[in-house]
Amino acid sequence: MTSSLEMRRQAEAIIRSYGEIDRHVAEVGIDGIDGLMELSKVMEAAVGVVSFLELERVVGEIRSLLERLVRMDSELEQLRVLKLVMASDDEGALVPR
């Protein structure tokens, strides 16, 4: 008898825990655990339509563009510093250095 009572208590504790998890999921706007499982299927399908090759290609293009932009930024900064150096002498006249 003790083991069946213990099993019942354990089952009730599991059901309470499941209900708490369901409630927590619902608090963020998803229709409980069932809604979370459906959302998981939708996410899996959405991610599945994008290939690794496509992602790698686009990431490569972005990195290449960023490298070019950083290089352009560096060149423009060097030009700005050169302009400052050329514009500053003791009397304020333009003096190439």
Short mmCIF file of C-alpha atoms in Angstrom, two decimals:
data_model
loop_
_atom_site.label_atom_id
_atom_site.label_comp_id
_atom_site.label_asym_id
_atom_site.label_seq_id
_atom_site.Cartn_x
_atom_site.Cartn_y
_atom_site.Cartn_z
CA MET A 1 0.00 0.00 0.00
CA THR A 2 2.82 2.37 0.81
CA SER A 3 4.34 2.06 -2.65
CA SER A 4 1.03 2.84 -4.40
CA LEU A 5 0.52 5.87 -2.14
CA GLU A 6 4.07 7.00 -2.89
CA MET A 7 3.46 6.55 -6.62
CA ARG A 8 0.28 8.60 -6.39
CA ARG A 9 2.12 11.43 -4.60
CA GLN A 10 4.89 11.30 -7.14
CA ALA A 11 2.37 11.44 -10.01
CA GLU A 12 0.60 14.40 -8.39
CA ALA A 13 3.94 16.21 -7.98
CA ILE A 14 4.76 15.60 -11.64
CA ILE A 15 1.35 16.90 -12.72
CA ARG A 16 1.83 20.03 -10.57
CA SER A 17 5.28 20.59 -12.08
CA TYR A 18 3.91 20.12 -15.58
CA GLY A 19 1.18 22.67 -14.81
CA GLU A 20 3.77 25.16 -13.52
CA ILE A 21 5.87 24.76 -16.64
CA ASP A 22 2.75 25.15 -18.80
CA ARG A 23 1.85 28.32 -16.91
CA HIS A 24 5.38 29.77 -17.27
CA VAL A 25 5.29 29.16 -21.01
CA ALA A 26 1.84 30.76 -21.23
CA GLU A 27 3.11 33.83 -19.35
CA VAL A 28 5.32 34.72 -22.32
CA GLY A 29 2.43 34.60 -24.76
CA ILE A 30 2.62 31.02 -26.00
CA ASP A 31 -0.34 28.69 -25.62
CA GLY A 32 1.30 26.48 -23.01
CA ILE A 33 3.46 23.45 -23.70
CA ASP A 34 1.29 22.39 -26.65
CA GLY A 35 1.76 25.81 -28.22
CA LEU A 36 5.49 25.61 -27.57
CA MET A 37 5.68 22.26 -29.37
CA GLU A 38 3.82 23.72 -32.36
CA LEU A 39 6.11 26.75 -32.36
CA SER A 40 9.09 24.41 -32.30
CA LYS A 41 7.79 22.66 -35.44
CA VAL A 42 7.27 25.99 -37.20
CA MET A 43 10.77 27.16 -36.25
CA GLU A 44 12.30 23.90 -37.46
CA ALA A 45 10.49 24.23 -40.80
CA ALA A 46 11.50 27.89 -41.16
CA VAL A 47 15.15 27.19 -40.43
CA GLY A 48 15.06 24.16 -42.70
CA VAL A 49 14.32 26.21 -45.82
CA VAL A 50 17.61 28.12 -45.49
CA SER A 51 20.66 26.18 -46.64
CA PHE A 52 24.05 26.28 -44.93
CA LEU A 53 25.64 27.26 -48.24
CA GLU A 54 23.31 30.23 -48.58
CA LEU A 55 24.05 31.36 -45.04
CA GLU A 56 27.79 30.96 -45.52
CA ARG A 57 27.68 32.90 -48.79
CA VAL A 58 25.80 35.83 -47.28
CA VAL A 59 27.97 35.85 -44.14
CA GLY A 60 31.05 35.89 -46.40
CA GLU A 61 29.66 38.83 -48.38
CA ILE A 62 28.92 40.74 -45.17
CA ARG A 63 32.42 40.10 -43.81
CA SER A 64 33.97 41.19 -47.08
CA LEU A 65 31.93 44.39 -47.07
CA LEU A 66 32.85 45.05 -43.44
CA GLU A 67 36.55 44.61 -44.25
CA ARG A 68 36.25 47.10 -47.12
CA LEU A 69 34.36 49.56 -44.92
CA VAL A 70 36.99 49.28 -42.18
CA ARG A 71 39.73 49.86 -44.77
CA MET A 72 37.84 52.92 -46.13
CA ASP A 73 37.36 54.21 -42.58
CA SER A 74 41.09 53.86 -41.92
CA GLU A 75 41.99 55.67 -45.15
CA LEU A 76 39.58 58.51 -44.41
CA GLU A 77 40.93 58.81 -40.87
CA GLN A 78 44.47 59.04 -42.26
CA LEU A 79 43.30 61.73 -44.69
CA ARG A 80 41.64 63.62 -41.82
CA VAL A 81 44.83 63.52 -39.75
CA LEU A 82 46.90 64.61 -42.76
CA LYS A 83 44.54 67.54 -43.33
CA LEU A 84 44.83 68.53 -39.65
CA VAL A 85 48.63 68.38 -39.80
CA MET A 86 48.74 70.42 -42.99
CA ALA A 87 46.32 73.00 -41.61
CA SER A 88 48.17 73.57 -38.37
CA ASP A 89 51.33 75.58 -38.16
CA ASP A 90 52.27 78.20 -35.64
CA GLU A 91 50.64 81.01 -37.63
CA GLY A 92 47.62 79.10 -38.91
CA ALA A 93 48.77 79.00 -42.56
CA LEU A 94 48.61 75.87 -44.64
CA VAL A 95 52.02 74.21 -44.57
CA PRO A 96 52.46 70.77 -46.14
CA ARG A 97 54.49 68.42 -43.96
#
